Coordinates of C-alpha atoms in Angstrom, one line a residue:
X627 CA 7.9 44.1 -67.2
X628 CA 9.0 47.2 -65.4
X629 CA 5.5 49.0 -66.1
X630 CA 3.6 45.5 -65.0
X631 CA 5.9 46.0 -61.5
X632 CA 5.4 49.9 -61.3
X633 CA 1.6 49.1 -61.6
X634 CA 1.5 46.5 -59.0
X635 CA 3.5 48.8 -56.4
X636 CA 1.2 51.6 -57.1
X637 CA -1.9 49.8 -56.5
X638 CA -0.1 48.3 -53.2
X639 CA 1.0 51.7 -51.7
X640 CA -2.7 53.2 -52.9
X641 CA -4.2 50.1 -50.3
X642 CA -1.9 50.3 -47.9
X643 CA -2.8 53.9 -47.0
X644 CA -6.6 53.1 -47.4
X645 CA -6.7 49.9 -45.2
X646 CA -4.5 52.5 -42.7
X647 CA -7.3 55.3 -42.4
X648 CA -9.7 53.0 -42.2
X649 CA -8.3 50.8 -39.3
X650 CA -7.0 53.9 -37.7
X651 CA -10.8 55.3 -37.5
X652 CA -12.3 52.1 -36.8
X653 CA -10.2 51.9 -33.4
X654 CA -10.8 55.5 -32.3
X655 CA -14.0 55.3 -32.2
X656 CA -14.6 51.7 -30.5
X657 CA -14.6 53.0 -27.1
X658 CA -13.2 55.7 -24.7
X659 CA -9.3 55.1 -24.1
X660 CA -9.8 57.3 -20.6
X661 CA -13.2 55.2 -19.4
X662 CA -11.5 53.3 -16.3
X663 CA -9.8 56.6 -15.3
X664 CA -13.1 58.8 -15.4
X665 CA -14.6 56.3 -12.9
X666 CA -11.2 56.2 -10.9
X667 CA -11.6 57.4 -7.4
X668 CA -7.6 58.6 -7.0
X669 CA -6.4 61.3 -5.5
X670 CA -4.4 62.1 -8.6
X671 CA -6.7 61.0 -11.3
X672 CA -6.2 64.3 -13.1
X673 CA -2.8 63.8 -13.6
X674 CA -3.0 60.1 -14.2
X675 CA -5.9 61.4 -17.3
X676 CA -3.7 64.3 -18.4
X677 CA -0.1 61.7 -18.5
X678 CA -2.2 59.5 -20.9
X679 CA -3.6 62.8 -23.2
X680 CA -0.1 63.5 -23.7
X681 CA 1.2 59.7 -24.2
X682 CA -1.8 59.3 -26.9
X683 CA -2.0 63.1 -28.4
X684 CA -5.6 63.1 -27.3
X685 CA -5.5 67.2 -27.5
X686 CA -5.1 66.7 -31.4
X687 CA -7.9 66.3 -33.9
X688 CA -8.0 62.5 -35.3
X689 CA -6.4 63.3 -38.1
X690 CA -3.7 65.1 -37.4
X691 CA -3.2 61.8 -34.9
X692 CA -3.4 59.5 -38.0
X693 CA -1.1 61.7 -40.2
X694 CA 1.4 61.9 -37.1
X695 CA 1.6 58.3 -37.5
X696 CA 1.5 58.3 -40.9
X697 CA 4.6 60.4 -40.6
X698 CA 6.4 58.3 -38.5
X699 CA 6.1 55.7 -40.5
X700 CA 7.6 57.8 -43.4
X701 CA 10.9 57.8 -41.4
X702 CA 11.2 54.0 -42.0
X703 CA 12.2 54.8 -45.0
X704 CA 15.6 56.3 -43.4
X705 CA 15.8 53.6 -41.0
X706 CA 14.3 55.5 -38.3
X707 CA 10.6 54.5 -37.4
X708 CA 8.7 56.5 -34.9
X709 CA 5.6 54.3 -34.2
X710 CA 4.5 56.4 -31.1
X711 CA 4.1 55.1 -27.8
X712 CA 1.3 53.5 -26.3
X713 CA -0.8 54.7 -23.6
X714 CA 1.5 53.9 -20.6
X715 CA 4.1 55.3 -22.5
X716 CA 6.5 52.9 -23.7
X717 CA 7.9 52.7 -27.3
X718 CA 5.8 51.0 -29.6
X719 CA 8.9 50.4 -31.8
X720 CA 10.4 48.1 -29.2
X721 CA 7.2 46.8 -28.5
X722 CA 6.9 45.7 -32.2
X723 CA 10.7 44.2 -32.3
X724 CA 9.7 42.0 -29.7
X725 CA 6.4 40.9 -31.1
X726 CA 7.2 40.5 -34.8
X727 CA 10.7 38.3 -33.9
X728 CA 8.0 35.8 -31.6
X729 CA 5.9 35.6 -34.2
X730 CA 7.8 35.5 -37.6
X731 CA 9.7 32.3 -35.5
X732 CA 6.9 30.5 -35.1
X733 CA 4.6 31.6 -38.8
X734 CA 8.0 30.6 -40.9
X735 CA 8.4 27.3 -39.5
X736 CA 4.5 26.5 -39.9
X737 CA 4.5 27.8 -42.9
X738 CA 7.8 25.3 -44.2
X739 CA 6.2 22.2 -42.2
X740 CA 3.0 22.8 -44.1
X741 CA 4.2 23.5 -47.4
X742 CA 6.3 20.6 -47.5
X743 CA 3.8 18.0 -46.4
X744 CA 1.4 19.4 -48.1
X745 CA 2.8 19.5 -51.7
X746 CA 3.9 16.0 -51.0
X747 CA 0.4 15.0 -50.0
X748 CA -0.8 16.7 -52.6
X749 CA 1.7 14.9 -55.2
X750 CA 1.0 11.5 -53.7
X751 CA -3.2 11.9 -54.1
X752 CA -2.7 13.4 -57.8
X753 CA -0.7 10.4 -58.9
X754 CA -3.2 8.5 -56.9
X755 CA -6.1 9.9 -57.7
X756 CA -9.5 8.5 -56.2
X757 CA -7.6 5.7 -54.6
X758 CA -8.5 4.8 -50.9
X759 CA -5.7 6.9 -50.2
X760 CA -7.1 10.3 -52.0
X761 CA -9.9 9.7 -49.9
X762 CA -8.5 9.1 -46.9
X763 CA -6.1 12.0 -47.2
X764 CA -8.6 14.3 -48.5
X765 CA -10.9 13.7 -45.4
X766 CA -8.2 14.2 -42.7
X767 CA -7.0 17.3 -44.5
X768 CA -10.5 18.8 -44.7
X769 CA -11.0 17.7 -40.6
X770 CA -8.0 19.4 -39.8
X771 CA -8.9 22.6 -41.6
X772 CA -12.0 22.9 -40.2
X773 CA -11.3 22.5 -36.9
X774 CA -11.9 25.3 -34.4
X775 CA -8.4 26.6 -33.1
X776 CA -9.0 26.9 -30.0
X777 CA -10.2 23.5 -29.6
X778 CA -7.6 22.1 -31.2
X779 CA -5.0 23.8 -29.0
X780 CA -6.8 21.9 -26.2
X781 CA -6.6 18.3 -27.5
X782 CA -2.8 19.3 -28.4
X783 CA -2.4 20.8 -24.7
X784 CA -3.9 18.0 -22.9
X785 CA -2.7 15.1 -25.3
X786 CA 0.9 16.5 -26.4
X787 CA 1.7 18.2 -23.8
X788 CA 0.3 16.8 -20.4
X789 CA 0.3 13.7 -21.6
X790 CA 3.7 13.1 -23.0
X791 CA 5.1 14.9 -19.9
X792 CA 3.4 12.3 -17.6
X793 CA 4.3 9.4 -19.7
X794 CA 8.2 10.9 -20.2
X795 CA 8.8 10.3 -16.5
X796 CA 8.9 6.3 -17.1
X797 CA 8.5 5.5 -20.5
X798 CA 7.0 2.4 -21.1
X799 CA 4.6 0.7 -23.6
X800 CA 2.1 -1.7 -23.0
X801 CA 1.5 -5.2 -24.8
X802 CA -1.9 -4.2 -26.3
X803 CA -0.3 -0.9 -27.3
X804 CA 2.5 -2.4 -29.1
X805 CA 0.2 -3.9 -31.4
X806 CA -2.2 -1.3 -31.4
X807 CA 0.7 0.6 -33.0
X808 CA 2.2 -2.0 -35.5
X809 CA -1.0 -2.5 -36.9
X810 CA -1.8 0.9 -37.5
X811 CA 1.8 1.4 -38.9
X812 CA 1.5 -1.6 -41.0
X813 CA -2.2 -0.3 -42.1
X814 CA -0.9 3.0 -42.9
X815 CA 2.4 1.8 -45.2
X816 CA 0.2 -0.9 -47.4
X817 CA -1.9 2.3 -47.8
X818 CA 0.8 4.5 -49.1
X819 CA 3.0 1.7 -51.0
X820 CA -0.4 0.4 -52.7
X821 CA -0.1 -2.6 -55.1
X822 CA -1.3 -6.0 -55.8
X823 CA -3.1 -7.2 -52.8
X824 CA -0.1 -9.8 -52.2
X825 CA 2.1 -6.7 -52.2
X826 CA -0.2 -5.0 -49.3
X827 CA -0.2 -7.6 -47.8
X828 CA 3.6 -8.3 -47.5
X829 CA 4.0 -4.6 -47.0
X830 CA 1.3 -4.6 -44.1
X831 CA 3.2 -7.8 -42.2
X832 CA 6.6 -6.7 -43.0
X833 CA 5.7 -3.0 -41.4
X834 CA 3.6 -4.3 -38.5
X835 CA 6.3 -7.2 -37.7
X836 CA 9.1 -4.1 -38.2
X837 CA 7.3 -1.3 -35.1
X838 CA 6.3 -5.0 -32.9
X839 CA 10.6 -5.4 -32.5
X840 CA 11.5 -1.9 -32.9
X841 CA 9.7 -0.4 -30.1
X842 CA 10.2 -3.2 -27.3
X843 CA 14.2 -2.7 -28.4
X844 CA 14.1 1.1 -28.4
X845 CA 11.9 1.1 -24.5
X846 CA 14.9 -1.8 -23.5
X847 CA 17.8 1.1 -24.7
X848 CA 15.7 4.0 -23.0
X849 CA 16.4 6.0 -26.2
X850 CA 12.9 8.5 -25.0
X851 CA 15.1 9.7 -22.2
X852 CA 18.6 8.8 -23.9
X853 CA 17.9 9.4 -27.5
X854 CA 21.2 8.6 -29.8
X855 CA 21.4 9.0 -33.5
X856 CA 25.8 8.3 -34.1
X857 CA 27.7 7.9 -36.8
X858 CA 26.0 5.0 -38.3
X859 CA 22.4 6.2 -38.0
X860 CA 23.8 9.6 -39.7
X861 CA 25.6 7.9 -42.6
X862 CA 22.7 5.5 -43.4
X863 CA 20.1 8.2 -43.7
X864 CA 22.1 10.6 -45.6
X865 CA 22.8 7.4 -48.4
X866 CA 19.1 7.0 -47.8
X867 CA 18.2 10.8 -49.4
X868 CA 21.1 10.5 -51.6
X869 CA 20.0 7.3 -53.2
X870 CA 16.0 8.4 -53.0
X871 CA 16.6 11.7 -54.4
X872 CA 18.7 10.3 -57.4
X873 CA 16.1 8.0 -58.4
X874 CA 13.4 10.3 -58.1
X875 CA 15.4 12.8 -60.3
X876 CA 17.0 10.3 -63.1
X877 CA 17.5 7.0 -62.1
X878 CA 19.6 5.6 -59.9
X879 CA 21.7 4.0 -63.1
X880 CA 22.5 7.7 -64.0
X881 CA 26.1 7.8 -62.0
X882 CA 26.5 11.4 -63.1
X883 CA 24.1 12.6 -60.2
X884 CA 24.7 9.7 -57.7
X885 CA 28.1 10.1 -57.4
X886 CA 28.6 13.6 -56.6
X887 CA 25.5 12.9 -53.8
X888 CA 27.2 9.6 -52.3
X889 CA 30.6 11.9 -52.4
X890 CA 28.4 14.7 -50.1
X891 CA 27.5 11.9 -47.5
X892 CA 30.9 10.8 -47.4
X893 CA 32.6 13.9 -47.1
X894 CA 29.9 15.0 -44.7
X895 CA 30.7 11.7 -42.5
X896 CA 34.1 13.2 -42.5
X897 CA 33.0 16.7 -41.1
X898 CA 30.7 15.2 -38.8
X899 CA 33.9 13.8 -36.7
X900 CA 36.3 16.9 -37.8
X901 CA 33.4 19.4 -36.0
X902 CA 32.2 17.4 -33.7
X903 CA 34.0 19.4 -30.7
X904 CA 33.0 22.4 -31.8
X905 CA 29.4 22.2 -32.4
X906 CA 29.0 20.5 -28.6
X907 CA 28.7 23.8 -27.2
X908 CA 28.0 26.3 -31.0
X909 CA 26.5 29.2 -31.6
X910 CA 23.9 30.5 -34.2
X911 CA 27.2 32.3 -36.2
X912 CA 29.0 28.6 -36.1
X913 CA 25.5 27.2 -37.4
X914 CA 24.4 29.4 -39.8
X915 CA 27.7 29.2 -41.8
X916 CA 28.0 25.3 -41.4
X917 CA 24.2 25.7 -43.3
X918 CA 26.0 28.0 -46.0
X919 CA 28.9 25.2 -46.6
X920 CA 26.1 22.5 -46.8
X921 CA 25.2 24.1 -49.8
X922 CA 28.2 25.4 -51.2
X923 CA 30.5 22.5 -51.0
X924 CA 27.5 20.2 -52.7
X925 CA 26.6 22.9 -55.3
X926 CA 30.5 22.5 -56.2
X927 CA 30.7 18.6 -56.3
X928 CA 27.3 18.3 -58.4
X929 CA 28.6 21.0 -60.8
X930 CA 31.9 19.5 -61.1
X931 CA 31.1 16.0 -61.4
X932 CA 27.4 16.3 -62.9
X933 CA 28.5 16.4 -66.6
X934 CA 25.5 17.3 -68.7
X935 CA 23.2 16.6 -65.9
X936 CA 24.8 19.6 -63.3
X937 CA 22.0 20.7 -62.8
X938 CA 19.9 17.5 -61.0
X939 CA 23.5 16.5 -59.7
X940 CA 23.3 20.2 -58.0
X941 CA 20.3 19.8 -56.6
X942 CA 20.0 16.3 -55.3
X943 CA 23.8 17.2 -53.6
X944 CA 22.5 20.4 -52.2
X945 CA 19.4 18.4 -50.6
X946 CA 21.8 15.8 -49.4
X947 CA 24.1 18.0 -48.3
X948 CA 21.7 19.9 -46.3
X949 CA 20.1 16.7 -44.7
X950 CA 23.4 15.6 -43.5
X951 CA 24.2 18.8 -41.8
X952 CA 20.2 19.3 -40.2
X953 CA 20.9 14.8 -39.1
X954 CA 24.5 16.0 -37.7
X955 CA 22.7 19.2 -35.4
X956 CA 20.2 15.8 -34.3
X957 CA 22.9 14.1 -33.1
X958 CA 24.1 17.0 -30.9
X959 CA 20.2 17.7 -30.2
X960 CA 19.7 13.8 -29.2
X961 CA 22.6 14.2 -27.2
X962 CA 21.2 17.2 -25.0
X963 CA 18.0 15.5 -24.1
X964 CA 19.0 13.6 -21.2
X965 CA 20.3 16.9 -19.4
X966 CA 17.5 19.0 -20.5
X967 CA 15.0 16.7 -18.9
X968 CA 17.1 17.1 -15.9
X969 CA 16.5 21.1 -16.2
X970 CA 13.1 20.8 -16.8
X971 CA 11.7 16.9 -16.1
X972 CA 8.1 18.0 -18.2
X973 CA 9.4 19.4 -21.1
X974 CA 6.3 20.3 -23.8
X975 CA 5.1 23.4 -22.3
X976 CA 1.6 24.7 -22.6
X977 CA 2.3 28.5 -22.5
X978 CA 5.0 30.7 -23.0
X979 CA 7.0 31.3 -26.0
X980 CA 10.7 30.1 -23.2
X981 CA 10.9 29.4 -19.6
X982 CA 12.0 32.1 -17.3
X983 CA 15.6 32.2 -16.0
X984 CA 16.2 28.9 -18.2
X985 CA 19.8 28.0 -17.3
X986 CA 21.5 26.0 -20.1
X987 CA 23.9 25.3 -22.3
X988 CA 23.2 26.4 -26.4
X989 CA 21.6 22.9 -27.5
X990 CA 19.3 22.5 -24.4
X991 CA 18.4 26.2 -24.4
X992 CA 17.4 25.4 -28.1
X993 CA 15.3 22.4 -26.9
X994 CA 13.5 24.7 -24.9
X995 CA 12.6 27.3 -27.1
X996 CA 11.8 24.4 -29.6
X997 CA 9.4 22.8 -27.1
X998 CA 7.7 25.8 -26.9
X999 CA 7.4 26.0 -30.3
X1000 CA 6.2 22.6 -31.1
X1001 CA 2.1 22.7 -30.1
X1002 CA 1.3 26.2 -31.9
X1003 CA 3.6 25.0 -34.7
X1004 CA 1.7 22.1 -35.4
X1005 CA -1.7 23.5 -35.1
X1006 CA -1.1 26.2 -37.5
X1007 CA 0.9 23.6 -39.7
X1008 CA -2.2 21.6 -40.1
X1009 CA -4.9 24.6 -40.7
X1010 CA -2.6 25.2 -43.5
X1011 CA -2.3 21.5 -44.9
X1012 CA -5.1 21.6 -46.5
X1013 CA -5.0 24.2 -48.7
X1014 CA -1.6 23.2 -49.6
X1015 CA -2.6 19.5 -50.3
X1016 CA -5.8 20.2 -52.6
X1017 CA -4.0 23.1 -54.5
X1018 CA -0.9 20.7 -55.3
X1019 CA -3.5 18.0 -56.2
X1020 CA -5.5 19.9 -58.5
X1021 CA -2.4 21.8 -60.2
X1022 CA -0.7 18.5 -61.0
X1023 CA -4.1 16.8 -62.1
X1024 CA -4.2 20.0 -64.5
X1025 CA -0.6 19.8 -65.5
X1026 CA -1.1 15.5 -66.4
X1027 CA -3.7 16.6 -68.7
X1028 CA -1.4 19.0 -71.2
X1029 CA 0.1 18.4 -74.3
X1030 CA 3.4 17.7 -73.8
X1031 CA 3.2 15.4 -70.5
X1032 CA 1.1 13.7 -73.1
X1033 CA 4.4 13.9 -75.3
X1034 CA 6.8 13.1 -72.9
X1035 CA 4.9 9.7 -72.2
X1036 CA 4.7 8.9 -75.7
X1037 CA 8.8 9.3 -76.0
X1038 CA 8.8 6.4 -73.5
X1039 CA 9.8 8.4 -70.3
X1040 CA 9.5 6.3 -67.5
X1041 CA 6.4 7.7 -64.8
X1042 CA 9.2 9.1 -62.3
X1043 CA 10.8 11.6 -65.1
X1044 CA 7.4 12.8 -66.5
X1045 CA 6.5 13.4 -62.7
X1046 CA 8.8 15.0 -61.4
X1047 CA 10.4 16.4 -64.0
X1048 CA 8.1 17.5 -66.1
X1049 CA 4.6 17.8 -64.7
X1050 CA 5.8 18.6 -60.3
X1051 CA 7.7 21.9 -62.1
X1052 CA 5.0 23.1 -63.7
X1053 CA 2.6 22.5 -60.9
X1054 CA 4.5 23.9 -58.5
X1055 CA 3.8 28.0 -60.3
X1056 CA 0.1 28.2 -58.5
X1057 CA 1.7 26.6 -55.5
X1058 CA 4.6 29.7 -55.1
X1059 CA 1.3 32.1 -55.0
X1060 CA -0.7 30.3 -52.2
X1061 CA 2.7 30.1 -50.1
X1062 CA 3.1 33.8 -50.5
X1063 CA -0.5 34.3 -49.3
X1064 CA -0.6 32.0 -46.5
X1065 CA 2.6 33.4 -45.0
X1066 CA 0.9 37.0 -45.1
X1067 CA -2.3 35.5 -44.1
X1068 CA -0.5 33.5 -41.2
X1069 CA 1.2 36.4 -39.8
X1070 CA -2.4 38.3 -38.8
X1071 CA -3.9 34.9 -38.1
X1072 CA -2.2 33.9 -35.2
X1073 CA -4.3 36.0 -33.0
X1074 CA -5.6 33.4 -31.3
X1075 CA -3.3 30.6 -31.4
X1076 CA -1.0 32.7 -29.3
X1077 CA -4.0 33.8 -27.0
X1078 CA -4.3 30.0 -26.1
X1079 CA -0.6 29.3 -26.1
X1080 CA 0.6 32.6 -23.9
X1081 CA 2.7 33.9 -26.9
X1082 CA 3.7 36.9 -26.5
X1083 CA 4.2 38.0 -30.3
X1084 CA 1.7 40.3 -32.6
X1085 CA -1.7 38.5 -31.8
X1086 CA -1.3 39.7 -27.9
X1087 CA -0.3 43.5 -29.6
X1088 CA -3.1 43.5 -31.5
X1089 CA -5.3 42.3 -28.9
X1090 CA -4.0 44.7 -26.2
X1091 CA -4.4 47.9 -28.4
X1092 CA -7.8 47.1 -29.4
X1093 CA -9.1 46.3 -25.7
X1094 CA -7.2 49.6 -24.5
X1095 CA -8.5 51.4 -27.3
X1096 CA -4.7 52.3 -28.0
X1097 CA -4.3 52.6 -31.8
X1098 CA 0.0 52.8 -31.6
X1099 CA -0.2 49.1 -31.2
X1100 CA -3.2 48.2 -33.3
X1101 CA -1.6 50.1 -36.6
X1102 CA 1.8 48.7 -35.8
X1103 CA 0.2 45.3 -35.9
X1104 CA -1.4 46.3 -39.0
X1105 CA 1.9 48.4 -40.4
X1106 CA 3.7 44.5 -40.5
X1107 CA 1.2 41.9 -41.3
X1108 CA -1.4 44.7 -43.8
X1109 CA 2.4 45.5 -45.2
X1110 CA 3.1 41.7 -45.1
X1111 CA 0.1 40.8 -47.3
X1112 CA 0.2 43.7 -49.6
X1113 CA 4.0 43.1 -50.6
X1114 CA 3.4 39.3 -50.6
X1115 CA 0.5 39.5 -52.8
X1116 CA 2.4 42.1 -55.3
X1117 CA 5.9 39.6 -55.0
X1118 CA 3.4 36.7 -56.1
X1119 CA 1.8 38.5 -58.6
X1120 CA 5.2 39.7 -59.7
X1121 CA 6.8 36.1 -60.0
X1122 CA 3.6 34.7 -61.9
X1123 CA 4.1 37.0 -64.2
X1124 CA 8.0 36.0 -64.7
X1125 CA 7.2 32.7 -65.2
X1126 CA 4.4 33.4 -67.4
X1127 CA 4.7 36.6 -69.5
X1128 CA 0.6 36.5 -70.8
X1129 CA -0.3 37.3 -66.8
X1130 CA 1.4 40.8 -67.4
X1131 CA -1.3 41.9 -69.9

């Protein structure tokens, strides 16, 4: 294994510092980074074209530019990169710092939204498979991938954004709307919930009937400008997960792993009053270990009280546990809406990555930045469904067809347990390699998403360098998201072959 690892890191460095030269040649030479000052008419023009020789080493052959780079990323090494400075002469390094942190925000939480509902599509069509429901799903998932970006970030723009900001001022819905949406709703959940066709059809009345009282009550309560979750909404979701998660595991007769998971919503009812001061006005330290305990405390219950089964009684605690804590931060979120619409009465930006001079506290601060976030979120989110949806699909269509899921029916295991226990684990080892790719590939694929969106992260770098003909920005772009896909393609590789040890010969 060590020799399969040494192998793959050689081969990574060896294109690393290919891709590198090449890029680093490629930008040189795509124009003249002195053009506007040779035509500039200034008095001080030479000093202006001498200040920007120095800035970007112009005096020095090409390649003793490239391996001055090359040696200042060696220093990284020791902590202490020098990436050069651009061509006005500021600090690529900080320039980097600030690009990567934009971007990494908003490529990790595309790339969670879209592995999650995508795997879960992809689940639901395999077990379905060429239902009206794979079809449907497959069709939407293919639109969305093939939709130009930039297009897309103008229907989000003008329908998310401008919209919803118009309609937030007095939020109202109309008679024909109402059942416009019910119907849809009830459509949608007879689709999902399949069955007899007296089934749909109770499931298509009962959902439709369900949105018709649900939304008049919720526009009576103003909840889209006062939003409340409380106590009771809190502890009725987390039994929710708790219950759905045991019976998707091993049955909700199996008290060895409900227990432990209705003792985490309890005891995370309890916390929810005990903290409820102190996370009215938190910060990220306060969060991030409240995150830690979610886990912790749950990992200890299910081990404890899990028996033979600690190990589903673990997990299902864990994902309540964590459910409970993310539904407690809602509360507080919900309860900040009201006064962040006061700071800022059309909330879903169109451009920006935060507002300037934002004054507020730490939960409506975090509304802003989050309603930046939301539009280029979702439109990388649903480029990436599809590949997540068909992959999951086809793994788990491949998986049903072994041996021993074969076996495991025959035993008399009910559907759920060969699912999820048997076949989702062993579909999911193709899965861990696409999410290491589309992370990497996300990265450098913003480009344009935060050209439409006025994100200030690596796209603009990249775009900036390569119009000023400025390779300092251009190779640090390339130093994280070339380093990003290298070292994501060897970690993917790498865990393959752990999982399976013929992939290492």
């Amino acid at each position: 294994m060590l020799r399969f690892i040494l192998r793959r890191l050689g081969a990574s460095i060896g294109i690393l510092f290919a891709a590198s030269l090449l890029l680093y040649v490629l930008v040189i030479n795509s124009g003249d980074p002195l053009s506007e000052l040779r035509e500039s008419n200034a008095e001080n023009r030479e000093t202006l074209m001498q200040r920007r020789i120095e800035f970007m080493n112009l005096d020095m052959p090409w390649y003793m530019r490239y391996w001055t780079w090359l040696v200042g990323v060696g220093k990284c090494f020791t902590l202490q990169c020098d990436l050069g400075t651009s061509r006005q002469g500021v600090e690529v390094n900080s320039l980097l710092a600030l690009a990567a942190g934009s971007t990494l925000r908003l490529v990790l939480l595309a790339t969670v939204l879209a592995a999650v509902l995508g795997i879960a599509i992809g689940v639901l069509t395999a077990v379905r498979q060429y239902s009206g429901l794979d079809y449907g799903v497959t069709f939407i998932t293919f639109l969305f991938f093939s939709l130009p970006v930039f297009w897309a970030a103008v229907l989000l723009k003008e329908y998310m954004a401008i919209g919803y900001n118009d309609w937030i001022k007095d939020p109202a819905f109309s008679p024909l709307q109402i059942i416009v949406i019910a119907l849809i709703v009830g459509f949608l959940m007879q689709v999902f919930l399949a069955g007899t066709i007296k089934r749909r059809i109770i499931t298509f009345a009962v959902a439709a009937a369900f949105v018709a009282v649900v939304i008049p009550y919720l526009t009576w309560l103003n909840f889209f400008r006062y939003p409340q979750l409380g106590f009771g909404g809190i502890l009725l979701l987390g039994l929710g997960v708790a219950l759905s998660g045991t019976a998707m595991t091993v049955g909700l007769r199996n008290t060895k792993v409900l227990y432990p998971a209705v003792a985490t919503v309890v005891l995370g009812a309890i916390i929810y009053f005990v903290t409820f001061g102190l996370l009215e006005s938190p910060n990220w330290y306060i969060l991030i270990a409240g995150a830690i305990l979610a886990v912790i405390i749950p990992a200890l219950l299910g081990k404890y009280m899990g028996g033979h089964l600690r190990g589903p009684a673990m997990g299902v605690s864990i994902v309540t546990g964590l459910v409970m804590a993310a539904l407690t931060a809602i509360d507080h979120i919900f309860r900040a809406w009201p006064g962040f619409l006061l700071l800022k009465p059309r909330p879903i930006a169109t451009i920006g990555s935060q507002t300037p001079n934002f004054a507020g506290d730490f939960w409506e601060s975090f509304l802003d930045k989050g309603t930046q976030l939301l539009l280029p979120t979702i439109l990388l989110a649903i480029i990436s469904l599809a590949s997540y949806s068909r992959y999951t699909r086809s793994s788990m269509l491949e998986v049903g067809q072994q041996d021993y899921i074969r076996t495991a029916r025959s035993k008399g295991l009910s559907e759920r347990t060969v699912i999820f226990r048997h076949a989702f684990r062993n579909a999911m080892i193709p899965i861990a390699t696409i999410a290491a790719f589309d992370f990497a590939g996300l990265i450098g694929g913003a480009v344009i998403t935060e050209s439409v969106f006025g994100w200030r992260g690596m796209g603009e770098l990249f775009r900036t360098g390569l119009t000023q003909v400025d390779p300092a920005p251009v190779m640090a772009f390339f130093l994280v998201t070339g380093t990003a896909a290298v070292v994501f393609n060897m970690l993917a590789d790498i865990f393959y072959a752990i999982l399976d040890p013929r992939i290492r010969v």
